[in-house]
mmCIF file of C-alpha atoms in Angstrom:
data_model
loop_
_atom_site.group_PDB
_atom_site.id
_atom_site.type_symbol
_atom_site.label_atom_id
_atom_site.label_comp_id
_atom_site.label_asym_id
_atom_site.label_seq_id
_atom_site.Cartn_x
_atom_site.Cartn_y
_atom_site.Cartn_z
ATOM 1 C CA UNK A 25 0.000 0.000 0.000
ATOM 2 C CA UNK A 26 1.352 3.580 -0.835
ATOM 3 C CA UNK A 27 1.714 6.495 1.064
ATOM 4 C CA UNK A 28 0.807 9.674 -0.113
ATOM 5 C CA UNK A 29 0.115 13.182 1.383
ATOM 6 C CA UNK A 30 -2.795 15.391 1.133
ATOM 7 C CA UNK A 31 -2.824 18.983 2.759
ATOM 8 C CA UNK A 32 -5.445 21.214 5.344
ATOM 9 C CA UNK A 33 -3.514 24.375 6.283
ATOM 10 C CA UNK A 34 -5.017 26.288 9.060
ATOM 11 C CA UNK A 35 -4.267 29.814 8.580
ATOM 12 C CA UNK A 36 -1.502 31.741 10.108
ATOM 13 C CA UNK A 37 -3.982 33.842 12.559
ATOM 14 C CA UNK A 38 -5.112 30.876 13.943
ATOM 15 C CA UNK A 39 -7.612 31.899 16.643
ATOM 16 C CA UNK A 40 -9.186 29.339 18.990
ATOM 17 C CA UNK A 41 -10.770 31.308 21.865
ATOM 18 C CA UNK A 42 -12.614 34.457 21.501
ATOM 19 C CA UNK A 43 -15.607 36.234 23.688
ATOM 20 C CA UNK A 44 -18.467 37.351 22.205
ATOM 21 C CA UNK A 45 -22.630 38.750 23.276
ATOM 22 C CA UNK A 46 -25.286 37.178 22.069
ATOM 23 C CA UNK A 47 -29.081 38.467 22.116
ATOM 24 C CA UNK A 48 -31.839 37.564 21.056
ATOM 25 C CA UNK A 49 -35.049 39.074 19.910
ATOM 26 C CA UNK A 50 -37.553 40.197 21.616
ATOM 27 C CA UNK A 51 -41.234 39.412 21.615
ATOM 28 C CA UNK A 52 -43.414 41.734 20.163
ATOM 29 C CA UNK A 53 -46.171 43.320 21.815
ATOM 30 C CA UNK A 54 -49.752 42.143 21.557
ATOM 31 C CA UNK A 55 -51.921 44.736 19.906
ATOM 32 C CA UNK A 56 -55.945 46.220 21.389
ATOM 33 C CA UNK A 57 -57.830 46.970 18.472
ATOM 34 C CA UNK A 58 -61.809 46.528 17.912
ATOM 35 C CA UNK A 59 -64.005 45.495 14.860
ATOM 36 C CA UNK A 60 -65.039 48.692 13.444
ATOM 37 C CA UNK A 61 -67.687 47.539 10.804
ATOM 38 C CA UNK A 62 -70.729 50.272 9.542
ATOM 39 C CA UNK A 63 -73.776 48.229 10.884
ATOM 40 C CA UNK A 64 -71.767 47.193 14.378
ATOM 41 C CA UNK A 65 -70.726 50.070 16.502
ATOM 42 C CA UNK A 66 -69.609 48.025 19.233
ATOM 43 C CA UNK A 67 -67.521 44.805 17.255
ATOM 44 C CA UNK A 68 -65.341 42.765 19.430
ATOM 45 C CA UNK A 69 -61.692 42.777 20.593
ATOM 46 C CA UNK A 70 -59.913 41.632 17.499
ATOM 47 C CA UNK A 71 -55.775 42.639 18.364
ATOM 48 C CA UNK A 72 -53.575 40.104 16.957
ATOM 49 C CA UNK A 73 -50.888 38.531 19.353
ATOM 50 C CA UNK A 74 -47.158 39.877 18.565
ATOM 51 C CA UNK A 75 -44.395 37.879 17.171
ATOM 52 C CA UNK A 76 -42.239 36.058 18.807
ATOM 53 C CA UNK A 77 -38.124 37.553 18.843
ATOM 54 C CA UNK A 78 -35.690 35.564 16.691
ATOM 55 C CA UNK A 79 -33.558 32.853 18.436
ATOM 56 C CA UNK A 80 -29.522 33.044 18.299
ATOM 57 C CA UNK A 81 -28.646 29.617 16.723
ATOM 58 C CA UNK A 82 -24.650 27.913 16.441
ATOM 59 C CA UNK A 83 -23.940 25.974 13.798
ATOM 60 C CA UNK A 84 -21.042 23.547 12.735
ATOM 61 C CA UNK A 85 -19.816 24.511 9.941
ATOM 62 C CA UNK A 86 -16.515 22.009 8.782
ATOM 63 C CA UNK A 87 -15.519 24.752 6.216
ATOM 64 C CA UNK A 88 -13.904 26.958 9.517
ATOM 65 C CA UNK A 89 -10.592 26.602 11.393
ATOM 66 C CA UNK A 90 -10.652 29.143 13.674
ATOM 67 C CA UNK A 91 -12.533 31.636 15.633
ATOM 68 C CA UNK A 92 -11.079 34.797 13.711
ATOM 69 C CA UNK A 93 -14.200 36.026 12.639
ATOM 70 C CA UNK A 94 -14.878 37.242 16.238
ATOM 71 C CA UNK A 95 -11.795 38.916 17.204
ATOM 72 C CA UNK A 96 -13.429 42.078 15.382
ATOM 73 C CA UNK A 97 -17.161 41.615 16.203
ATOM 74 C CA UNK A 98 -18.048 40.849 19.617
ATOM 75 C CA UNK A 99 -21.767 41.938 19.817
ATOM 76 C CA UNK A 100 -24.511 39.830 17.981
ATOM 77 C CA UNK A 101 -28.478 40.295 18.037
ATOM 78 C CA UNK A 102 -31.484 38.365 15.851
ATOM 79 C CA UNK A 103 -34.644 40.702 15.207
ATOM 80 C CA UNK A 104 -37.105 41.501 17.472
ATOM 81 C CA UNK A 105 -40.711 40.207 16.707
ATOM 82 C CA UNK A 106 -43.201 42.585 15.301
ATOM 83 C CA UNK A 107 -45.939 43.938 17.414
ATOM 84 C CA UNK A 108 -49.413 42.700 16.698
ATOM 85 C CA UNK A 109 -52.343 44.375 14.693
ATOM 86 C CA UNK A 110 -56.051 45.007 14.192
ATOM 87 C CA UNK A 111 -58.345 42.613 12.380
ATOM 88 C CA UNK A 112 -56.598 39.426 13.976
ATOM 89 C CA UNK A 113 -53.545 39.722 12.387
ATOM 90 C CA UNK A 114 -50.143 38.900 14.129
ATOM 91 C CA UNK A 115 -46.943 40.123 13.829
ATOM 92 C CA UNK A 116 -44.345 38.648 12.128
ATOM 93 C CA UNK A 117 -41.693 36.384 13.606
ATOM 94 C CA UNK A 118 -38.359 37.579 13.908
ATOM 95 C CA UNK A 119 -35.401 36.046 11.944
ATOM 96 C CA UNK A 120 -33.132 33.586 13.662
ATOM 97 C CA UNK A 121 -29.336 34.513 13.649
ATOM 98 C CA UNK A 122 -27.234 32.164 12.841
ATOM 99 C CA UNK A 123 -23.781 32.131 13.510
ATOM 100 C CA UNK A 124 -21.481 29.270 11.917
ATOM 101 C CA UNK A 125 -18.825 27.609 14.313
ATOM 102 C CA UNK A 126 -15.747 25.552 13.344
ATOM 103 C CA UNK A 127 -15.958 21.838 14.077
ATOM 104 C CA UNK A 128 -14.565 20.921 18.182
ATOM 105 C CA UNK A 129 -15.884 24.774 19.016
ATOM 106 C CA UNK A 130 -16.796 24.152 23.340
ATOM 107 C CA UNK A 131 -19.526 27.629 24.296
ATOM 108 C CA UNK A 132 -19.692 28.349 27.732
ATOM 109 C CA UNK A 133 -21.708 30.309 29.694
ATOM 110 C CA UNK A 134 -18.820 33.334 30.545
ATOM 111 C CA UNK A 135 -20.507 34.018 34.060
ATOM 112 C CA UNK A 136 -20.799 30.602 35.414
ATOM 113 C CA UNK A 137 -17.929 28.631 33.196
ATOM 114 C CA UNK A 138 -20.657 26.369 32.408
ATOM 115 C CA UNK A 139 -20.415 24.128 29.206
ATOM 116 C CA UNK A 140 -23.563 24.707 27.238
ATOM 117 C CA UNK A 141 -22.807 23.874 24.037
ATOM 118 C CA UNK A 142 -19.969 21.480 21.798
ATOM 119 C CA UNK A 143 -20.291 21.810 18.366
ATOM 120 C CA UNK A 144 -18.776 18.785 17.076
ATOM 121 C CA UNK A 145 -20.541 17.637 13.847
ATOM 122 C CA UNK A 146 -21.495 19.314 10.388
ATOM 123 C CA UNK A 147 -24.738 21.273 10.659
ATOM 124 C CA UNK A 148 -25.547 20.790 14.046
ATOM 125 C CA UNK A 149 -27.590 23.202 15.409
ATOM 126 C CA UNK A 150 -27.357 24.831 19.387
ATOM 127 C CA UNK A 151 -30.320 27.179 20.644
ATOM 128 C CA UNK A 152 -27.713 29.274 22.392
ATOM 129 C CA UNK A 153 -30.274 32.529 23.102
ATOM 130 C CA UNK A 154 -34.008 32.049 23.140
ATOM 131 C CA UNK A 155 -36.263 34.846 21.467
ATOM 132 C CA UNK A 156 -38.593 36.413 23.764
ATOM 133 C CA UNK A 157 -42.725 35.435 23.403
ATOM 134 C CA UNK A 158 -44.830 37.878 21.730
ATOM 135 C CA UNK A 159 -47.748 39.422 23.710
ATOM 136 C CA UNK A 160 -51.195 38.263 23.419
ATOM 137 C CA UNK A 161 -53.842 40.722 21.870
ATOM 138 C CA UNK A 162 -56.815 41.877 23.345
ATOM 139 C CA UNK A 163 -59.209 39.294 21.606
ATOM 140 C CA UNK A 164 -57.488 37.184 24.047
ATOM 141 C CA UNK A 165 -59.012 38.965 27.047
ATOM 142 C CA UNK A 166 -62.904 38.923 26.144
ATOM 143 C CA UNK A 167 -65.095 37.157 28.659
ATOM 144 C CA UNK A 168 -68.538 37.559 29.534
ATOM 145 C CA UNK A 169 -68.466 40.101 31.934
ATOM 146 C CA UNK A 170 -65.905 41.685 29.677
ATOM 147 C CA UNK A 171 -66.421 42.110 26.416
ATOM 148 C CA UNK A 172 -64.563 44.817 25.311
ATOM 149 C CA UNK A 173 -61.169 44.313 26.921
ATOM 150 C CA UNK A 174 -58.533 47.262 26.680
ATOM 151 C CA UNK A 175 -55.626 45.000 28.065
ATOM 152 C CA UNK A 176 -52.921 43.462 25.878
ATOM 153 C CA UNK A 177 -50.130 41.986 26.770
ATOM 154 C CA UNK A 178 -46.121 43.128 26.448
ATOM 155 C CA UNK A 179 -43.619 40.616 24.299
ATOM 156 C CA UNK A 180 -41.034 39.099 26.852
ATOM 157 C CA UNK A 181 -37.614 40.178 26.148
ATOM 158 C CA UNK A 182 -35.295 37.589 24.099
ATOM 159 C CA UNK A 183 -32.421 35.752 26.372
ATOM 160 C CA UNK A 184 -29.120 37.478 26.319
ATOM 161 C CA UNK A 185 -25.599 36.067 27.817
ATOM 162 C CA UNK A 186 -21.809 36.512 27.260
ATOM 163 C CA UNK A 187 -20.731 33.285 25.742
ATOM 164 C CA UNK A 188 -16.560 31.944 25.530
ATOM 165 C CA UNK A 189 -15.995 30.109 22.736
ATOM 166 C CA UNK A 190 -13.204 27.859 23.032
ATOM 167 C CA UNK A 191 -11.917 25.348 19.663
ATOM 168 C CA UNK A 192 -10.709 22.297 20.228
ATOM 169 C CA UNK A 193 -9.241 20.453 17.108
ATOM 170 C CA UNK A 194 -10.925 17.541 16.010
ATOM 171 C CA UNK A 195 -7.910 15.370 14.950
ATOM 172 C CA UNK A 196 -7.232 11.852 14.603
ATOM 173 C CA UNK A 197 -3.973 11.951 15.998
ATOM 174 C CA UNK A 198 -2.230 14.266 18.351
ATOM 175 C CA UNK A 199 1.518 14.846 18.037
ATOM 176 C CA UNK A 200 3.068 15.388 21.312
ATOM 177 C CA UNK A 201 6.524 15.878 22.965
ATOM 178 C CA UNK A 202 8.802 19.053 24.084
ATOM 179 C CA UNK A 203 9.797 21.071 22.106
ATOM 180 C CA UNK A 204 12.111 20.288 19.527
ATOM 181 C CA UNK A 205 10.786 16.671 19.526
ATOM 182 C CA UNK A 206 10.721 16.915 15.970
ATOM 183 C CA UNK A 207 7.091 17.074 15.835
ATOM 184 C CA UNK A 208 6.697 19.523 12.974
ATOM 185 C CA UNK A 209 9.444 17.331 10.454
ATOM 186 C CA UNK A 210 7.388 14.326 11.473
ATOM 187 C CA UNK A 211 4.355 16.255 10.009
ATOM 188 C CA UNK A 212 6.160 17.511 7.115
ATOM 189 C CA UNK A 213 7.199 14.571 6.409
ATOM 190 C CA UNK A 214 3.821 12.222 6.032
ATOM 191 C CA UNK A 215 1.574 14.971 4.804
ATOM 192 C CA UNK A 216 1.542 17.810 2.464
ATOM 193 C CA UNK A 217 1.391 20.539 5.544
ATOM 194 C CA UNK A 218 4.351 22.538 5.997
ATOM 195 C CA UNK A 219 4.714 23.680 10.086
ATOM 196 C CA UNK A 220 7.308 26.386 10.401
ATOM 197 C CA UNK A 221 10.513 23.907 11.576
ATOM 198 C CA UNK A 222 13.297 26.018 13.493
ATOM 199 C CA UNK A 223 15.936 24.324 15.737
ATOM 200 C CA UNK A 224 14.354 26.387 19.023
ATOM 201 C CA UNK A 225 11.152 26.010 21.403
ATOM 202 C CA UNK A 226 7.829 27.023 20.423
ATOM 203 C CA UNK A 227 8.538 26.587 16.730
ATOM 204 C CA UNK A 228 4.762 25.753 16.647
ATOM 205 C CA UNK A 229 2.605 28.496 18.554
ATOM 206 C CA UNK A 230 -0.480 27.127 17.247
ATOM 207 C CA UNK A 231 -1.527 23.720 15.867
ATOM 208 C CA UNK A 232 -1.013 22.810 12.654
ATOM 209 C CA UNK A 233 -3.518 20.329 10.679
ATOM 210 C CA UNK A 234 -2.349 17.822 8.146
ATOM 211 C CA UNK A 235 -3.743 14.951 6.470
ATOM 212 C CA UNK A 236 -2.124 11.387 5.958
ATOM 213 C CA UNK A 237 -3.647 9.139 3.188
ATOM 214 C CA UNK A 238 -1.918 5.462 3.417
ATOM 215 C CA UNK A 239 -3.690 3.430 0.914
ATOM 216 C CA UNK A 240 -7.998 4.279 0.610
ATOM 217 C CA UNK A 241 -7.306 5.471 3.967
ATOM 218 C CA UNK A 242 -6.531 8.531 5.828
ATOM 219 C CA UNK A 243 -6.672 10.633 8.589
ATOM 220 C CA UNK A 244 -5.879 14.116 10.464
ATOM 221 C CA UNK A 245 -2.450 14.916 12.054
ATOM 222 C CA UNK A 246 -2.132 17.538 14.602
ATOM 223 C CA UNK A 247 0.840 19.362 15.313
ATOM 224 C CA UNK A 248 0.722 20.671 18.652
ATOM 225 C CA UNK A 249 2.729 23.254 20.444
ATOM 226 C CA UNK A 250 5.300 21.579 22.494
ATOM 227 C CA UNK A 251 5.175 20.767 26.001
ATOM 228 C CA UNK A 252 7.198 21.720 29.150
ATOM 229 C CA UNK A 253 7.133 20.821 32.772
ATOM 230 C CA UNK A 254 4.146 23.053 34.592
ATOM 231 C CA UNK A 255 2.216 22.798 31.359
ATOM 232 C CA UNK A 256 -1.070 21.660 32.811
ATOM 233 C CA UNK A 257 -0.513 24.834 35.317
ATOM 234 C CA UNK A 258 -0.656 27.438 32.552
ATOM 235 C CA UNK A 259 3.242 27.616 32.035
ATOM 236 C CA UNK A 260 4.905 27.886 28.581
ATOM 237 C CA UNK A 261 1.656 27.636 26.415
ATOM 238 C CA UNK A 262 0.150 26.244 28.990
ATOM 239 C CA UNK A 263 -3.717 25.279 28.350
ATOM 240 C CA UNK A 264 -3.448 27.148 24.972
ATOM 241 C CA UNK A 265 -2.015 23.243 23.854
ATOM 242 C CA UNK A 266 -3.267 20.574 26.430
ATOM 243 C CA UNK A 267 -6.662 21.500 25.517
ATOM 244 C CA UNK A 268 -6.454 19.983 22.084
ATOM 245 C CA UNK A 269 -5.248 16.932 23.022
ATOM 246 C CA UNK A 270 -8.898 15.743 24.846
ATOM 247 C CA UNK A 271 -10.209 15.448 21.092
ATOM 248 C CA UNK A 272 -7.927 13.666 19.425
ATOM 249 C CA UNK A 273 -8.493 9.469 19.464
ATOM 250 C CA UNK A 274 -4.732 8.642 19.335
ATOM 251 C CA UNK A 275 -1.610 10.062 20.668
ATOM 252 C CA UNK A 276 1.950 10.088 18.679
ATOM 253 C CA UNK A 277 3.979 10.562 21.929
ATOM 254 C CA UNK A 278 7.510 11.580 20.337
ATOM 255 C CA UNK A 279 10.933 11.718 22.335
ATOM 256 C CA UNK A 280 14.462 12.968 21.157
ATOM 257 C CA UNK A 281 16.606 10.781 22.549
ATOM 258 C CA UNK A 282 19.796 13.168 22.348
ATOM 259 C CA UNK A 283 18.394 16.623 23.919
ATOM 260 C CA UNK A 284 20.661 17.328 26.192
ATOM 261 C CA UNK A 285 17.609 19.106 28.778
ATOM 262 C CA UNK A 286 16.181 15.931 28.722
ATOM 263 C CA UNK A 287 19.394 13.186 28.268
ATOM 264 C CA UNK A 288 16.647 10.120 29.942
ATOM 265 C CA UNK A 289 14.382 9.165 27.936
ATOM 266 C CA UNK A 290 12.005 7.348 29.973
ATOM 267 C CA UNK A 291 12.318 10.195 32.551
ATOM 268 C CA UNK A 292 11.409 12.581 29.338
ATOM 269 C CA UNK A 293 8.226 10.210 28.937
ATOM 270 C CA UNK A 294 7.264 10.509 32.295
ATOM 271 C CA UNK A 295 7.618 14.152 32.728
ATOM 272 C CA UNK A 296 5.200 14.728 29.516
ATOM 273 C CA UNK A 297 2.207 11.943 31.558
ATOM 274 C CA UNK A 298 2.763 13.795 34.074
ATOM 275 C CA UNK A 299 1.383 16.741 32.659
ATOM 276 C CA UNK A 300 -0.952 15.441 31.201
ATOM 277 C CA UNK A 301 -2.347 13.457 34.450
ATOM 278 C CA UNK A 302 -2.614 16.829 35.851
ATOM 279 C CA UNK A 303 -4.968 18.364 33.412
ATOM 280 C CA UNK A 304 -6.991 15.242 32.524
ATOM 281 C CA UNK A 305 -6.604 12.200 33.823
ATOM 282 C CA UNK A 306 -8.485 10.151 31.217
ATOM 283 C CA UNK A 307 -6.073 11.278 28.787
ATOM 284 C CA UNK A 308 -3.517 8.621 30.305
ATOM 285 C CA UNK A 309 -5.717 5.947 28.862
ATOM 286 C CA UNK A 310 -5.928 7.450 25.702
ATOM 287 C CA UNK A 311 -4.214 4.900 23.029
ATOM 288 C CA UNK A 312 -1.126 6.153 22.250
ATOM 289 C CA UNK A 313 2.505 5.419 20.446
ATOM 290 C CA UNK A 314 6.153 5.939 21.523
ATOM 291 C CA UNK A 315 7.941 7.206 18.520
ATOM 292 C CA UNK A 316 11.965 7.880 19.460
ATOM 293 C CA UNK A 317 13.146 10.510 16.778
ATOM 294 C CA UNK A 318 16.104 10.888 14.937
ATOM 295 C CA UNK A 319 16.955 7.500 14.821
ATOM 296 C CA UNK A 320 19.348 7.914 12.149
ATOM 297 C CA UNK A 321 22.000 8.769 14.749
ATOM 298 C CA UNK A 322 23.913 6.351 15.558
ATOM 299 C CA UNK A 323 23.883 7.898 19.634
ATOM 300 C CA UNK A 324 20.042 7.480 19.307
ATOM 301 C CA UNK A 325 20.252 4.344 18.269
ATOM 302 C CA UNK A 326 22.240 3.944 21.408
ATOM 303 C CA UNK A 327 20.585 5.304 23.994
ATOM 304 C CA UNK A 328 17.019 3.601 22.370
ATOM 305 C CA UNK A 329 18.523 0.463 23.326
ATOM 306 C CA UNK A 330 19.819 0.902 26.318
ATOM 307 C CA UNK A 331 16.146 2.240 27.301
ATOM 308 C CA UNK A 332 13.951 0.160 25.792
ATOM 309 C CA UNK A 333 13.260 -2.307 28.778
ATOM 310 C CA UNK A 334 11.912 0.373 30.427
ATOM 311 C CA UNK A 335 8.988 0.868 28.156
ATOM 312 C CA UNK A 336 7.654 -2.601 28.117
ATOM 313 C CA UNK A 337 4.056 -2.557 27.269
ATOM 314 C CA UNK A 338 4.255 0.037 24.934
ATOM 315 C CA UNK A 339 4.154 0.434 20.957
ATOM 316 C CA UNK A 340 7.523 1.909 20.195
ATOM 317 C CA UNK A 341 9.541 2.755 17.354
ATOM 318 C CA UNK A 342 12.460 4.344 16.099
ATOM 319 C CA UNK A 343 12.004 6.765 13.215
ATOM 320 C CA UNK A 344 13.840 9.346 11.321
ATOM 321 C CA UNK A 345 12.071 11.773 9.099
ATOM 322 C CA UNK A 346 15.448 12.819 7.619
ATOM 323 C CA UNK A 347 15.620 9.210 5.942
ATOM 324 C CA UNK A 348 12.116 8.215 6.337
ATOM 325 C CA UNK A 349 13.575 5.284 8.527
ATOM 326 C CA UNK A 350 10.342 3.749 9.835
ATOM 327 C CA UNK A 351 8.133 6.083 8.421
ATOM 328 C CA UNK A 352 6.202 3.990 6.744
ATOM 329 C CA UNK A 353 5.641 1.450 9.770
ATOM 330 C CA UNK A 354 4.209 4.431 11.577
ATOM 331 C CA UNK A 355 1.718 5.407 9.397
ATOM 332 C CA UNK A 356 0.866 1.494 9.034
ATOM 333 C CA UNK A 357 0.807 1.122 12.913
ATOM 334 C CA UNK A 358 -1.212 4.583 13.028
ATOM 335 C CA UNK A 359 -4.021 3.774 10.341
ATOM 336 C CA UNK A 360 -4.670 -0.013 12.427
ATOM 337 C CA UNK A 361 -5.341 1.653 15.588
ATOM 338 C CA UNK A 362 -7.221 3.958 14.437
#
């Protein structure tokens, strides 16, 4: 089976949290009106009821990578309902507002942190404000003893709330490791997506998406910005990375075996569950692969060895992406598990 890359570049303001107002429309008002026919002085109550406000909808849309649309506009509000009128007639319904959401966007509720929303499939559809009721007109209010009523009722006011909107990518497979791993080559080098590669930390400041085809098969690699120790406590980039790890279903775990800050590699390993542990513990039983870089050293090589005993139980292998040495057992190792 061949190997071949295919490419999904996420642009280079890549935005993935962002604040925004939402507000919906309110009700209109219900209206008093009477029949006013020639040959019936006195008709009935006939005020039509008032419309009811538009509703602020989300919806996944897979044709968005980030959340740059709202860095500029923060405020958003559907029409209000119209207000009712004489001979029975209502007002019109306002229009819902729909605002389109990249796939893996989380919405909560700003004041309480509350999660009331994931958007995590094409064209789903989250009420996220409510439009307000219209008022009932005075037809509504007729009774024997009253038969002319002069009361109507107001339209409720539409649900408003300051929403966070936080994306999460929805990858296959999570590359992780500290920086310098060699994350970004590995990337390069089994899909068409081209991370910015520099021989210093925090080459990758925001993930980078590409896509692996082995065979009739492919899926999503995610470059993610590298780890350090105190990650899951905000340092380096902190949360800004550990948060797209939770969505991805299988983790390339990938450790240079001759950086000198981190000369042991099963203490490097350990360091990097650690961290993760600490932010979500259910991300230790995610599946996952040991992949020991540069392998076409012969130090590496070494060192792999010599450490090797200490992973038992886990899928490992030695790669380089300068030689494609193992490359393509990866991506056959990576497409079974998944």
């Amino acid at each position: 089976m061949g190997v071949s890359g295919g490419e999904r570049y996420l642009p280079m303001k890549f935005i993935d949290e962002a604040r925004i107002f939402v507000k919906a429309g309110d009700g209109g008002n219900g209206c008093v009106s009477f029949r006013r026919e020639k040959f019936i002085p006195r008709g009935g109550p006939n005020g039509g009821d008032g419309g009811k406000g538009g509703d602020v909808i989300f919806l996944g849309d897979p044709n968005l990578t980030t959340l740059l649309d709202f860095k500029y506009k923060k405020h958003f509000r559907a029409p209000h309902g119209d207000h009712g009128q004489g001979s029975d007639c209502y007002g019109r319904a306002g229009e819902d507002l729909v605002i389109r959401l990249p796939l893996g966007t989380v919405v909560y509720e700003d004041e309480t942190n509350r999660i009331v929303a994931e958007i995590e499939t094409k064209g789903q559809e989250e009420v996220i404000a409510s439009g307000g009721r219209g008022g009932r007109g005075n037809m509504h209010f007729a009774s024997s003893t009253n038969q002319a009523p002069r009361r109507a009722e107001k339209g409720t006011p539409g649900e408003e709330r300051w929403v966070r909107l936080e994306l999460k990518l929805l990858a296959d497979v999570g590359l992780i490791g500290f920086p310098n791993a060699g994350k970004s080559t590995l990337l390069s080098a089994i899909s068409q997506a081209r991370p910015k590669i520099a021989d210093y930390p925090f080459t990758t400041k925001a993930p980078v998406l590409g896509v692996t085809r082995y065979g009739e098969k492919s899926f999503t690699v995610a470059d993610l910005p590298g780890l350090i120790e105190g990650a899951s406590h905000g340092a380096g980039l902190g949360f800004k990375f550990l948060k797209h790890i939770e969505k991805t279903r299988l983790l390339l775990h990938l450790i240079d075996a001759n950086d000198p800050s981190h000369p042991e590699p099963f203490h490097s390993y350990e360091l990097i569950r650690q961290e993760l542990a600490t932010y979500n513990p259910e991300l230790l039983d995610r599946p996952e692969i040991v992949v020991f870089t540069k392998g076409d050293l012969p130090e590496v090589q070494k060192k792999v060895k010599e450490s090797k005993p200490l992973f038992k139980g886990k899928i490992t292998l030695l790669i380089s992406a300068a030689t494609g040495l193992g490359i393509e057992s990866l991506i056959q190792k990576t497409a079974k598990i998944l």
